[in-house]
Amino acid sequence: MKRDRILLSGAGFLACAALIWGLGILSSYSKAGTGEPMVSPTDARERDFYAPNSEDLAPDEMRLIACGTGMPTARPKQAASCWLLELGNGDKFVFDIGTGSAERIAAMQIPYNYLDRVFLSHLHTDHFGDLDALFVGGALAGRQKPLRVWGPSGDTPERGTKYALDHLYKALTWDLDGRAGITDPRGYQPFEVTEFDYRGVNKIIYQENGVTIRSIPAIHSLDVPVSFIVEWNDLKFVFGGDTYPNKWYAQYAKDADVAIHECFIAVPDMIKKFQFTPQSALAVGTQIHTAPEAFGKMMSIIQPRMAVAYHFFKDFDTAASINDRIRTTYDGPLSLSEDYMVWNITKDNIRVRRAIVDEDVWPPPATEKPQLPDPSLRIPYSEMIAGGKYDMKDVIQPTYDETNKKYGLNEKQDD
Ligand SMILES: [Zn+2]
Ligand SMILES: [Zn+2]
């Protein structure tokens, strides 16, 4: 906002200059007689995109970023479901972390210590397939605490979040053993899983720092999927996981400031472009998921300040069909989402933009000093493997000398 004011006052100054001096050259940059700010040849205009790490978040503001809007089948343009919610009180929440989304989160340049809370709507890989990437990559780049994950219980223990994450952690045994004694160990501790009853209807599953998060059941594939309702500072944000349209969403997502709900590819495009059989396209596109017309009907029921549709491949030749179908049942505010869309939400305004990201992004600064690892925890190579080392000590030693000198250390090469 500050920047906006500076730009306006800059334009105002030039407008005065044009009046006083009556210079024809300046008037060619103004809209004479309209009273509208003129376009300066030197001053930057207001941006219509979001550049990560360039804007403060106001104390009463929410910022929502689409870090994945696509499908289980990976594509460069769209990661699978992932939504980053930042609050003006400093809290940040990740809702779903589908395949490919960790790099979108990285592009937001947020210190990883602040990205320690993940809420999973269900256990399809397009909703949690990049959890391992955030877990390991985040710990390596500054998350110095365990990753906390909230997710639904199973109808059997094996179909619950805790089972999935305990086994994911076990699957990372080799990865984690190899890091012991080399880097700050704190981020690699087991996931801290909070499993809540998937049948809970608008029950509180999280309450900290003025933020309340509730869950409602969803109807998708099997029992267990859920959706989330976040309330903070008189703002209501709803994240709908995959579902057939359901009565809980219709009741509890009502009057949301922002309501995300899945909206599947139109059946003709599933057949033509995704090569589904007509039978599968109908079942998947209208019964397991929400068809665009049904998405529109749900939004007409709940009347959000902004409806957000996701879970379709959004291209020049599919978006119009989705939009047209939604518009047969809904005429309110609508965002057909794609990766890197950004919503700034306050009581007075919802601003929708796209983020322009730096693909060469490096990890953001750590918020705490790293803890030095205990080298005695390192697991050694076997004699046979260690014996295969080619002697490179002489060419590596200068790097040790340089680093030891610069930082006053006495580090030595491995034997
Ligand atoms: Zn799913
Ligand atoms: Zn899905």
Short mmCIF file of C-alpha atoms and ligand atoms in Angstrom, two decimals:
data_model
loop_
_atom_site.label_atom_id
_atom_site.label_comp_id
_atom_site.label_asym_id
_atom_site.label_seq_id
_atom_site.Cartn_x
_atom_site.Cartn_y
_atom_site.Cartn_z
CA MET A 1 0.00 0.00 0.00
CA LYS A 2 2.84 2.38 0.83
CA ARG A 3 4.21 1.93 -2.62
CA ASP A 4 0.80 2.75 -4.15
CA ARG A 5 0.70 6.04 -2.29
CA ILE A 6 4.19 6.97 -3.41
CA LEU A 7 3.29 6.25 -7.01
CA LEU A 8 0.14 8.32 -6.81
CA SER A 9 1.89 11.27 -5.20
CA GLY A 10 4.62 11.04 -7.85
CA ALA A 11 1.97 11.18 -10.56
CA GLY A 12 0.26 14.07 -8.77
CA PHE A 13 3.49 16.04 -8.72
CA LEU A 14 3.92 15.58 -12.46
CA ALA A 15 0.32 16.60 -13.10
CA CYS A 16 0.94 19.87 -11.21
CA ALA A 17 4.14 20.43 -13.15
CA ALA A 18 2.25 20.02 -16.41
CA LEU A 19 -0.37 22.59 -15.36
CA ILE A 20 2.14 25.16 -14.17
CA TRP A 21 4.54 24.94 -17.07
CA GLY A 22 2.02 23.96 -19.70
CA LEU A 23 4.60 21.83 -21.41
CA GLY A 24 3.19 20.03 -24.40
CA ILE A 25 5.68 17.25 -24.02
CA LEU A 26 4.42 16.40 -20.54
CA SER A 27 0.77 16.61 -21.50
CA SER A 28 1.39 13.82 -23.98
CA TYR A 29 1.91 11.57 -20.92
CA SER A 30 -1.27 12.74 -19.21
CA LYS A 31 -4.93 12.20 -19.87
CA ALA A 32 -5.83 15.88 -20.17
CA GLY A 33 -9.07 16.87 -18.51
CA THR A 34 -9.86 13.37 -17.24
CA GLY A 35 -8.33 13.83 -13.80
CA GLU A 36 -6.83 10.35 -14.10
CA PRO A 37 -3.20 9.87 -13.08
CA MET A 38 -0.96 10.10 -16.08
CA VAL A 39 1.61 7.57 -17.13
CA SER A 40 5.10 8.68 -16.23
CA PRO A 41 8.07 8.01 -18.49
CA THR A 42 10.28 7.43 -15.44
CA ASP A 43 8.18 6.37 -12.44
CA ALA A 44 7.23 2.72 -12.02
CA ARG A 45 3.53 1.96 -12.25
CA GLU A 46 1.69 -0.16 -9.72
CA ARG A 47 2.46 -3.82 -10.15
CA ASP A 48 -0.28 -6.23 -11.01
CA PHE A 49 1.65 -9.29 -9.88
CA TYR A 50 2.99 -10.63 -6.62
CA ALA A 51 6.74 -10.92 -6.21
CA PRO A 52 7.55 -13.21 -3.25
CA ASN A 53 9.47 -11.55 -0.41
CA SER A 54 8.54 -8.05 -1.59
CA GLU A 55 5.34 -7.20 0.31
CA ASP A 56 4.57 -6.98 4.02
CA LEU A 57 1.45 -8.77 5.20
CA ALA A 58 -0.86 -6.41 7.11
CA PRO A 59 -1.87 -7.51 10.66
CA ASP A 60 -5.47 -8.08 9.57
CA GLU A 61 -4.70 -9.69 6.20
CA MET A 62 -4.68 -13.23 4.81
CA ARG A 63 -2.56 -14.19 1.81
CA LEU A 64 -3.47 -17.39 -0.01
CA ILE A 65 -1.17 -18.87 -2.64
CA ALA A 66 -2.01 -21.72 -4.99
CA CYS A 67 1.06 -23.98 -4.88
CA GLY A 68 -0.70 -26.81 -6.73
CA THR A 69 -4.01 -26.88 -8.59
CA GLY A 70 -3.68 -29.90 -10.87
CA MET A 71 -4.17 -33.64 -11.00
CA PRO A 72 -2.42 -36.89 -9.99
CA THR A 73 -0.73 -37.04 -13.39
CA ALA A 74 2.26 -34.71 -13.18
CA ARG A 75 2.74 -31.83 -15.63
CA PRO A 76 5.21 -28.92 -15.61
CA LYS A 77 2.47 -26.26 -15.55
CA GLN A 78 0.49 -27.52 -12.56
CA ALA A 79 1.58 -29.34 -9.43
CA ALA A 80 -1.10 -31.31 -7.57
CA SER A 81 -3.23 -29.85 -4.75
CA CYS A 82 -1.38 -27.51 -2.37
CA TRP A 83 -2.51 -24.26 -0.76
CA LEU A 84 -0.33 -21.98 1.35
CA LEU A 85 -2.22 -19.75 3.76
CA GLU A 86 -0.33 -16.89 5.45
CA LEU A 87 -1.92 -14.85 8.22
CA GLY A 88 -1.09 -11.35 9.44
CA ASN A 89 -0.33 -12.78 12.90
CA GLY A 90 2.67 -14.61 11.38
CA ASP A 91 1.10 -18.07 11.22
CA LYS A 92 1.43 -20.10 8.04
CA PHE A 93 -0.43 -23.26 7.10
CA VAL A 94 -0.01 -25.68 4.22
CA PHE A 95 -3.24 -27.37 3.13
CA ASP A 96 -2.39 -30.52 1.14
CA ILE A 97 1.03 -31.03 -0.34
CA GLY A 98 0.42 -32.82 -3.62
CA THR A 99 3.07 -34.10 -5.99
CA GLY A 100 5.28 -31.33 -7.39
CA SER A 101 4.12 -28.66 -4.94
CA ALA A 102 7.28 -28.44 -2.79
CA GLU A 103 9.05 -26.42 -5.48
CA ARG A 104 6.14 -23.96 -5.60
CA ILE A 105 6.39 -23.53 -1.84
CA ALA A 106 10.15 -22.98 -2.21
CA ALA A 107 9.47 -20.24 -4.76
CA MET A 108 7.66 -18.24 -2.06
CA GLN A 109 11.02 -17.74 -0.22
CA ILE A 110 9.56 -18.34 3.24
CA PRO A 111 11.98 -19.51 5.97
CA TYR A 112 11.30 -23.21 6.51
CA ASN A 113 10.95 -22.85 10.27
CA TYR A 114 7.66 -21.10 9.52
CA LEU A 115 6.47 -23.96 7.29
CA ASP A 116 6.01 -26.59 9.98
CA ARG A 117 2.23 -27.12 9.86
CA VAL A 118 0.60 -29.26 7.18
CA PHE A 119 -3.08 -30.24 6.98
CA LEU A 120 -3.98 -33.19 4.75
CA SER A 121 -7.47 -33.54 3.29
CA HIS A 122 -6.85 -37.19 2.34
CA LEU A 123 -4.14 -39.62 1.43
CA HIS A 124 -4.22 -39.62 -2.37
CA THR A 125 -0.74 -38.85 -3.72
CA ASP A 126 -2.04 -35.75 -5.51
CA HIS A 127 -2.76 -34.40 -2.00
CA PHE A 128 0.29 -35.56 -0.02
CA GLY A 129 2.84 -36.84 -2.56
CA ASP A 130 5.41 -34.10 -1.83
CA LEU A 131 5.32 -34.40 1.95
CA ASP A 132 8.68 -36.18 1.89
CA ALA A 133 10.19 -33.36 -0.19
CA LEU A 134 9.03 -30.70 2.30
CA PHE A 135 10.10 -32.89 5.21
CA VAL A 136 13.68 -33.60 4.10
CA GLY A 137 14.29 -30.53 1.92
CA GLY A 138 12.81 -28.22 4.56
CA ALA A 139 14.95 -29.71 7.36
CA LEU A 140 18.05 -29.34 5.20
CA ALA A 141 17.24 -25.68 4.54
CA GLY A 142 16.35 -24.38 8.00
CA ARG A 143 13.37 -26.14 9.59
CA GLN A 144 14.87 -26.83 13.01
CA LYS A 145 11.84 -28.53 14.49
CA PRO A 146 9.65 -31.54 13.71
CA LEU A 147 7.11 -31.25 10.90
CA ARG A 148 3.60 -31.22 12.37
CA VAL A 149 0.88 -32.88 10.29
CA TRP A 150 -2.88 -32.99 10.86
CA GLY A 151 -4.95 -35.53 8.99
CA PRO A 152 -8.02 -37.74 9.27
CA SER A 153 -8.22 -41.03 11.12
CA GLY A 154 -8.94 -44.13 9.04
CA ASP A 155 -12.07 -46.27 9.06
CA THR A 156 -9.42 -48.91 9.78
CA PRO A 157 -6.06 -48.03 11.42
CA GLU A 158 -4.27 -48.83 8.12
CA ARG A 159 -6.27 -46.23 6.23
CA GLY A 160 -5.46 -43.38 8.63
CA THR A 161 -2.94 -40.55 8.45
CA LYS A 162 -0.79 -41.88 11.29
CA TYR A 163 -0.26 -45.23 9.59
CA ALA A 164 0.66 -43.57 6.30
CA LEU A 165 3.15 -41.18 7.90
CA ASP A 166 4.73 -43.75 10.22
CA HIS A 167 5.40 -45.86 7.15
CA LEU A 168 6.57 -42.91 5.07
CA TYR A 169 9.08 -42.17 7.85
CA LYS A 170 10.21 -45.80 7.78
CA ALA A 171 10.59 -45.63 4.01
CA LEU A 172 13.05 -42.77 4.57
CA THR A 173 15.31 -44.86 6.83
CA TRP A 174 18.25 -44.93 4.44
CA ASP A 175 17.88 -41.23 3.62
CA LEU A 176 17.78 -40.20 7.29
CA ASP A 177 20.51 -42.59 8.49
CA GLY A 178 22.85 -41.05 5.93
CA ARG A 179 22.26 -37.55 7.35
CA ALA A 180 23.02 -38.48 10.96
CA GLY A 181 26.00 -36.57 12.35
CA ILE A 182 26.33 -34.33 9.28
CA THR A 183 23.66 -31.61 9.61
CA ASP A 184 21.37 -30.07 12.27
CA PRO A 185 19.29 -33.11 13.31
CA ARG A 186 16.23 -31.35 14.73
CA GLY A 187 14.11 -31.16 11.57
CA TYR A 188 14.52 -34.88 10.84
CA GLN A 189 12.65 -36.11 13.90
CA PRO A 190 9.55 -38.22 13.16
CA PHE A 191 6.43 -36.39 11.93
CA GLU A 192 4.28 -35.11 14.79
CA VAL A 193 0.94 -36.44 13.62
CA THR A 194 -2.39 -35.26 14.99
CA GLU A 195 -5.04 -37.65 13.77
CA PHE A 196 -8.63 -36.52 14.20
CA ASP A 197 -11.91 -38.36 13.66
CA TYR A 198 -12.79 -38.12 9.97
CA ARG A 199 -16.48 -38.27 10.92
CA GLY A 200 -16.25 -35.10 13.01
CA VAL A 201 -18.72 -32.48 11.80
CA ASN A 202 -17.41 -28.95 12.29
CA LYS A 203 -15.33 -30.16 15.25
CA ILE A 204 -12.29 -28.15 16.28
CA ILE A 205 -9.04 -29.91 15.36
CA TYR A 206 -6.65 -26.98 15.90
CA GLN A 207 -6.79 -23.90 18.08
CA GLU A 208 -3.70 -21.75 18.66
CA ASN A 209 -2.80 -18.08 18.51
CA GLY A 210 -6.31 -16.91 17.62
CA VAL A 211 -6.69 -19.43 14.79
CA THR A 212 -9.43 -22.07 14.85
CA ILE A 213 -9.51 -24.91 12.33
CA ARG A 214 -12.43 -27.29 12.05
CA SER A 215 -12.98 -30.33 9.85
CA ILE A 216 -16.03 -31.68 8.04
CA PRO A 217 -16.32 -35.02 6.24
CA ALA A 218 -15.99 -35.31 2.46
CA ILE A 219 -17.33 -38.00 0.12
CA HIS A 220 -14.59 -39.26 -2.15
CA SER A 221 -13.27 -42.65 -3.19
CA LEU A 222 -13.62 -44.29 0.28
CA ASP A 223 -14.50 -43.11 3.77
CA VAL A 224 -11.87 -40.81 5.39
CA PRO A 225 -11.39 -37.63 3.22
CA VAL A 226 -12.22 -34.30 4.87
CA SER A 227 -12.37 -30.55 4.24
CA PHE A 228 -11.10 -27.75 6.50
CA ILE A 229 -12.60 -24.49 7.78
CA VAL A 230 -10.21 -21.83 9.10
CA GLU A 231 -11.41 -18.89 11.17
CA TRP A 232 -9.14 -16.03 12.21
CA ASN A 233 -9.65 -12.33 12.78
CA ASP A 234 -13.27 -12.44 11.62
CA LEU A 235 -12.21 -14.02 8.32
CA LYS A 236 -13.34 -17.45 7.17
CA PHE A 237 -11.34 -19.58 4.74
CA VAL A 238 -12.55 -22.97 3.56
CA PHE A 239 -10.37 -25.56 1.89
CA GLY A 240 -12.39 -28.34 0.32
CA GLY A 241 -10.56 -31.59 -0.35
CA ASP A 242 -11.77 -33.93 -3.07
CA THR A 243 -15.45 -34.71 -2.72
CA TYR A 244 -18.78 -35.34 -4.32
CA PRO A 245 -20.85 -32.26 -3.36
CA ASN A 246 -21.85 -32.79 0.26
CA LYS A 247 -24.28 -31.39 2.81
CA TRP A 248 -21.58 -30.50 5.36
CA TYR A 249 -19.82 -28.18 2.94
CA ALA A 250 -23.18 -26.65 1.99
CA GLN A 251 -23.89 -25.91 5.66
CA TYR A 252 -20.53 -25.02 7.19
CA ALA A 253 -18.76 -23.27 4.28
CA LYS A 254 -21.59 -20.73 4.10
CA ASP A 255 -20.57 -17.07 3.85
CA ALA A 256 -16.87 -17.90 3.65
CA ASP A 257 -14.60 -15.07 2.62
CA VAL A 258 -12.77 -17.51 0.37
CA ALA A 259 -14.11 -20.99 -0.43
CA ILE A 260 -11.94 -23.48 -2.32
CA HIS A 261 -13.75 -26.48 -3.75
CA GLU A 262 -12.63 -29.05 -6.26
CA CYS A 263 -14.05 -28.78 -9.78
CA PHE A 264 -13.20 -31.57 -12.16
CA ILE A 265 -12.43 -31.50 -15.88
CA ALA A 266 -15.61 -31.50 -17.99
CA VAL A 267 -16.54 -35.01 -19.10
CA PRO A 268 -16.09 -34.37 -22.88
CA ASP A 269 -12.51 -33.17 -22.24
CA MET A 270 -11.79 -36.17 -20.02
CA ILE A 271 -12.75 -38.41 -22.92
CA LYS A 272 -11.05 -36.39 -25.64
CA LYS A 273 -7.89 -35.13 -23.95
CA PHE A 274 -7.40 -37.49 -21.00
CA GLN A 275 -8.43 -40.57 -22.99
CA PHE A 276 -10.89 -41.84 -20.39
CA THR A 277 -13.57 -44.20 -21.59
CA PRO A 278 -17.00 -42.51 -21.46
CA GLN A 279 -17.95 -44.84 -18.60
CA SER A 280 -14.89 -43.93 -16.50
CA ALA A 281 -15.18 -40.24 -17.38
CA LEU A 282 -18.74 -40.12 -16.06
CA ALA A 283 -17.88 -42.05 -12.89
CA VAL A 284 -14.70 -40.12 -12.06
CA GLY A 285 -15.77 -36.70 -13.34
CA THR A 286 -19.23 -36.55 -11.77
CA GLN A 287 -19.46 -39.17 -8.99
CA ILE A 288 -16.01 -39.46 -7.34
CA HIS A 289 -15.36 -35.75 -7.93
CA THR A 290 -17.42 -32.58 -8.45
CA ALA A 291 -18.56 -31.68 -11.97
CA PRO A 292 -18.32 -27.96 -12.91
CA GLU A 293 -22.12 -27.52 -12.88
CA ALA A 294 -22.24 -29.05 -9.39
CA PHE A 295 -19.38 -26.80 -8.24
CA GLY A 296 -21.44 -23.81 -9.40
CA LYS A 297 -24.53 -25.03 -7.61
CA MET A 298 -22.57 -25.47 -4.36
CA MET A 299 -21.17 -21.93 -4.62
CA SER A 300 -24.68 -20.55 -5.21
CA ILE A 301 -25.68 -22.23 -1.96
CA ILE A 302 -22.80 -21.02 0.19
CA GLN A 303 -22.35 -17.56 -1.41
CA PRO A 304 -18.66 -16.93 -0.67
CA ARG A 305 -16.98 -13.59 -1.26
CA MET A 306 -14.69 -15.53 -3.60
CA ALA A 307 -15.18 -19.02 -5.02
CA VAL A 308 -12.01 -20.86 -6.04
CA ALA A 309 -12.13 -23.86 -8.37
CA TYR A 310 -9.24 -26.32 -8.74
CA HIS A 311 -8.36 -29.91 -9.72
CA PHE A 312 -8.51 -29.50 -13.50
CA PHE A 313 -5.88 -28.99 -16.18
CA LYS A 314 -6.43 -25.34 -17.01
CA ASP A 315 -5.55 -24.68 -20.63
CA PHE A 316 -6.70 -22.34 -23.40
CA ASP A 317 -8.97 -25.06 -24.70
CA THR A 318 -10.40 -26.37 -21.40
CA ALA A 319 -10.92 -23.27 -19.23
CA ALA A 320 -13.78 -21.85 -21.30
CA SER A 321 -15.75 -25.07 -21.09
CA ILE A 322 -15.31 -25.26 -17.30
CA ASN A 323 -16.26 -21.60 -16.92
CA ASP A 324 -19.35 -21.95 -19.15
CA ARG A 325 -20.54 -24.96 -17.19
CA ILE A 326 -20.01 -23.28 -13.82
CA ARG A 327 -21.88 -20.23 -15.08
CA THR A 328 -25.01 -22.28 -15.76
CA THR A 329 -25.44 -22.56 -11.98
CA TYR A 330 -23.41 -19.71 -10.38
CA ASP A 331 -22.97 -16.04 -11.20
CA GLY A 332 -20.89 -14.84 -8.21
CA PRO A 333 -17.18 -14.00 -7.82
CA LEU A 334 -15.03 -16.80 -9.24
CA SER A 335 -11.36 -17.72 -9.58
CA LEU A 336 -10.49 -20.56 -11.94
CA SER A 337 -7.23 -21.33 -10.22
CA GLU A 338 -3.83 -22.13 -11.61
CA ASP A 339 -0.47 -22.51 -9.87
CA TYR A 340 0.98 -19.31 -8.40
CA MET A 341 -2.31 -17.46 -8.18
CA VAL A 342 -2.39 -15.22 -5.09
CA TRP A 343 -5.34 -13.88 -3.13
CA ASN A 344 -4.90 -11.03 -0.62
CA ILE A 345 -7.92 -11.12 1.66
CA THR A 346 -9.14 -8.44 4.08
CA LYS A 347 -12.60 -7.52 5.30
CA ASP A 348 -12.82 -4.81 2.63
CA ASN A 349 -11.13 -6.34 -0.35
CA ILE A 350 -10.02 -9.51 -2.10
CA ARG A 351 -7.24 -8.89 -4.57
CA VAL A 352 -6.42 -11.65 -7.05
CA ARG A 353 -3.06 -11.74 -8.80
CA ARG A 354 -0.42 -14.12 -10.02
CA ALA A 355 3.01 -14.54 -8.48
CA ILE A 356 6.02 -14.09 -10.70
CA VAL A 357 8.70 -16.34 -9.29
CA ASP A 358 12.47 -16.63 -9.48
CA GLU A 359 13.29 -20.08 -10.79
CA ASP A 360 16.86 -19.75 -9.48
CA VAL A 361 15.60 -19.48 -5.90
CA TRP A 362 17.92 -20.54 -3.02
CA PRO A 363 16.85 -21.41 0.53
CA PRO A 364 15.73 -18.40 2.58
CA PRO A 365 17.68 -17.52 5.75
CA ALA A 366 17.24 -19.74 8.80
CA THR A 367 15.40 -18.09 11.68
CA GLU A 368 17.66 -19.74 14.28
CA LYS A 369 21.35 -20.56 14.46
CA PRO A 370 21.97 -24.11 13.23
CA GLN A 371 22.86 -26.70 15.85
CA LEU A 372 26.18 -28.39 15.16
CA PRO A 373 25.81 -32.12 14.55
CA ASP A 374 27.54 -34.75 16.64
CA PRO A 375 30.05 -36.39 14.26
CA SER A 376 30.16 -39.51 16.45
CA LEU A 377 26.63 -40.29 15.15
CA ARG A 378 27.87 -40.76 11.61
CA ILE A 379 27.37 -44.27 10.30
CA PRO A 380 30.63 -45.39 8.66
CA TYR A 381 31.01 -47.06 5.27
CA SER A 382 31.92 -50.72 5.38
CA GLU A 383 35.62 -51.47 4.93
CA MET A 384 34.98 -52.77 1.43
CA ILE A 385 33.20 -49.58 0.25
CA ALA A 386 35.59 -47.21 2.09
CA GLY A 387 38.48 -49.05 0.45
CA GLY A 388 37.21 -47.98 -2.96
CA LYS A 389 37.95 -44.29 -2.42
CA TYR A 390 40.25 -42.87 -5.06
CA ASP A 391 42.91 -40.66 -3.45
CA MET A 392 41.78 -37.06 -3.99
CA LYS A 393 43.11 -35.62 -0.73
CA ASP A 394 45.67 -33.35 -2.37
CA VAL A 395 43.14 -31.62 -4.64
CA ILE A 396 40.52 -31.27 -1.90
CA GLN A 397 42.91 -30.02 0.84
CA PRO A 398 43.05 -26.41 -0.48
CA THR A 399 39.28 -26.13 0.08
CA TYR A 400 39.78 -27.26 3.69
CA ASP A 401 42.65 -24.79 4.12
CA GLU A 402 40.64 -21.92 2.66
CA THR A 403 37.54 -22.65 4.76
CA ASN A 404 39.48 -23.31 7.99
CA LYS A 405 41.36 -20.03 7.56
CA LYS A 406 38.25 -18.00 6.80
CA TYR A 407 36.20 -19.35 9.70
CA GLY A 408 39.01 -20.08 12.22
CA LEU A 409 38.40 -23.85 12.20
CA ASN A 410 40.54 -26.97 12.21
CA GLU A 411 38.40 -29.37 10.16
CA LYS A 412 40.08 -32.46 8.70
CA GLN A 413 39.25 -34.69 5.76
CA ASP A 414 37.73 -38.12 6.43
CA ASP A 415 40.20 -40.98 6.67
ZN ZN B 1 -8.48 -37.70 -4.13
ZN ZN B 2 -7.29 -35.18 -5.95
#
